[in-house]
Amino acid sequence: MTPSARSPHPPLRSLPDLCVRCATCMAVCPVSRVTPRFPGPKQAGPGAQRFRLAAEASVDDWIELCTACRLCDTVCPAGVPISELNLMAKAKFLDERGRSLRDWLLVRSDWFGEFAARFSRIVNPLMKNRAVRWLLDALLAIDRRRELPQYESPTFRQWFRRRPVAVDADRRPRIAYFYGCFTNTNEVAVGKAAVVLLEAYGFSVTVPPQRCCGIPRLGVGDLSGARTMGRRNLELLLPTVREGVDILFSSTSCGLMLRHEYGPLLNLAGAEELAGRLFDICQYLLGMHEEKRTAVRFRPAPLRVAYFAPCHLKSLNIGLPALELLRLVPELEVTLIAAECCGLGGLYGFKKEKFSITEEIGRDLAREVARLNPELILTDCEGCRMQLRHLTGRKVLHPLQLLCAQLP
Amino acid sequence: MKRWDLIVIGLGLAGLTAARTALARGARVLICGRGIGSLALFGNSIDLLGEIPPGADLEAGIAKKIAAEPGHPYARVGWTGIAAALTAFRELFCPPYAFAPVGEGNSLVPTGAGTLRPTYLLPITMTAGAGLAAEETLIVGLRGFRDFQENTVALHLRCRGVNIALPRYGLEGLSALALARLMDEPSFRESLGAAIRRQMAGERQIGLPAVLGLKQPATVLKTLESITGARIFEIPMLPPSIPGIRIFHRFREELIAKGATFLMGHPVAKAEIKNGRCTGIVVQNLPLSTLHQADQVILATGRFLGGGLQADRERISEPLFALPVHQPAGRGEWFRERFFHREAHPVHSAGILTDARLRPRDEKGKVLLANVRVAGSILAHHQAIDEHSREGIDIATGFRAAEEALAP
């Protein structure tokens, strides 16, 4: 007997007619869970798609309220690429209406990130200054209730470049690290933890040149911008891939973009080659434990921690490797937070007109955290970490940071 | 590469039950599937065999069914197996939100179409609907909530129906999930309870759409009952189903806590077959395909909606293993004359044939895959819709399939 050769995906990815209108997606959409202003994935995606014509102007302004969490995709029994339909509709709507200066600026956070990090001593107080925040709110509609990230100097890249190379580096297997913009300029500690951990697992770490993955551009429906970012990253990363070196990411959103959007959505040459060598760092380390390829034993950590699974991790479809890794730490009590989506939606949560939606989605998460009352919260995504800090005022780290601290 | 003891394909009630049963026996389990199965659509109460009249002995009724239909999935499990599986299911839920029969056997509960349907295990939020007295019952609809029409229900049940405004403005058009979420808030449910009380005219039972909370349905029930002084019950309605989502969440929480790897959303594109055994499955998340290997596999992919079975214009097929599907001889025999015919449509009893140990077999009785078991509604020779046995078949065969798969 031979397995069927029939592909589960239809040849065309954007077929709304695959939808049988079963409403399963309505069971998970975080936005329609909190507001009637967004009709939900069924209506916004395949439902409205049947009425959209390329030659006619968009009428569905609510399409902008989709946060692109992609949870709808993960539950659809018919395999409808719902979030992609939303993204295409959003792109068309914003192409017609035009994007604001704010959106233009926000998606270029990678540009001013390096600059802001260099002048962090001046920039950081400004980011907290009430007058500045009022101006940003009034002029650019960046909500003043949302804390802006603080910049760090030196950046991760600078730190990495300056650190001494291990003596036996050339005898160790090589591994490459995609750190992502936020690690580079705002959470350098995550990158440091990744490098220290990987070295403890016996690797020699390299950091190939890299750019923003481009996912912020998708957030404002800027497909050509995202494609440009993708093309540059492919040029920069493929040489590493061709040397037979695996590339690991610690940000699940960057990872999702690099692994699953460069090819199927943006149709970039070389995307599949890159995706085949690209792994979530926790998935990779967990695999080493499962295959007994490491002798790393963590020190006991008598702590009660709560782990939150980011939406984009769910889309990666690799299970919850960070949670499983954390279970290898003796005495650590880990609970999975029973909440779907933090609500931030990346840059979405900074926008004044969307702030209340992100707050409302986040309330469910905050309530669960309050119920668990953990000593520490862990999650793989920088957006979720920002939102969790904002909602709860608690300490929130990347799982790598705890693991690194528990190395012998 | 990690080897699992068991891979369960399908995230519906059958697959979830199989995974949980295997975990309880210490197996390393991977559970995966496209979408989240039919729980989020139709999951409400637990049907066992609705054709057994209310009050009649279930064991005798099932025995009679098995004697009359030796090919029925229940014949593979037997009464002892069914009872054990149902007990295990009930133990998954911690009181106060638990499942129990009303009286000894089946009971009749109202539906969103205003009919009464027979079922067996009810969540406590539906108990009061069993055996309602029409003259003492009030059906309450919520303004702007289109998935539940209190007029229809009240008309058919011959009781009074009212439509009440929600306690806050701006909520018209909310989804079932949004309403359920609001019910979890004390102030919302208290205001709603007060609004219902104002509409009461001496009724002692009140039916509401099944949206009484996602996190604390028992508390929502208690609040509404103490404010109104009446017994409150949920009425199942159009998808998505909140009671079904509660079941799904409880399973998922349990499976992840017990160490199962949960891959939600992406289809199993291919199965690897060697010497009459399934050696692995390939999960597709474009552009990547990932091979997962296990000693045992359970196929619980459901029927047409979830893609477990596929139909073209002439034939019904099983897409993953290309298993032979027992089915009517030709297309002309799929359906009866009328949609609402007295007897069930033959197409609904199409499905996979198995041996006594739930391994797939052909029409002649030859076992086709030695390490694969088949569970749930994909099995042949049942009429889950007409005989009201969907959940019973899922739970009983899911339980038995896992036991068989792990039997020494």
Coordinates of C-alpha atoms in Angstrom, one line a residue, chain A residues 26-28 33 338 340 364 367-368, chain B residues 97 176-185 189 210-218 220 234 241-250:
Chain A
M26 CA -14.3 32.4 15.7
A27 CA -13.5 30.3 18.8
V28 CA -9.9 31.6 18.9
R33 CA -13.3 38.1 21.5
A338 CA -3.9 29.2 30.2
E340 CA -4.5 32.7 24.3
D364 CA -7.5 37.8 30.2
R367 CA -6.0 37.7 35.2
E368 CA -4.5 34.3 34.7
Chain B
Y97 CA -17.8 21.9 36.4
A176 CA -20.4 33.7 21.4
L177 CA -16.8 33.7 22.6
A178 CA -17.0 37.4 23.5
L179 CA -20.2 36.9 25.5
A180 CA -18.7 33.9 27.3
R181 CA -15.7 35.9 28.2
L182 CA -17.8 38.7 29.6
M183 CA -19.8 36.2 31.6
D184 CA -16.6 35.4 33.5
E185 CA -16.7 38.9 34.8
R189 CA -23.1 38.4 35.0
A210 CA -24.6 28.2 25.9
V211 CA -22.3 31.1 26.6
L212 CA -22.1 30.9 30.4
G213 CA -18.4 31.5 30.7
L214 CA -15.2 30.0 29.5
K215 CA -13.2 29.9 32.7
Q216 CA -15.7 29.6 35.5
P217 CA -19.0 28.3 34.1
A218 CA -20.0 26.8 37.4
V220 CA -21.6 31.9 36.4
E234 CA -27.5 26.5 28.8
S241 CA -19.7 25.8 20.8
I242 CA -18.5 27.3 24.1
P243 CA -19.2 24.0 26.0
G244 CA -17.1 22.2 23.4
I245 CA -14.3 24.7 23.7
R246 CA -14.3 24.1 27.5
I247 CA -13.8 20.4 26.9
F248 CA -11.0 21.0 24.4
H249 CA -9.2 23.4 26.8
R250 CA -9.4 20.9 29.6

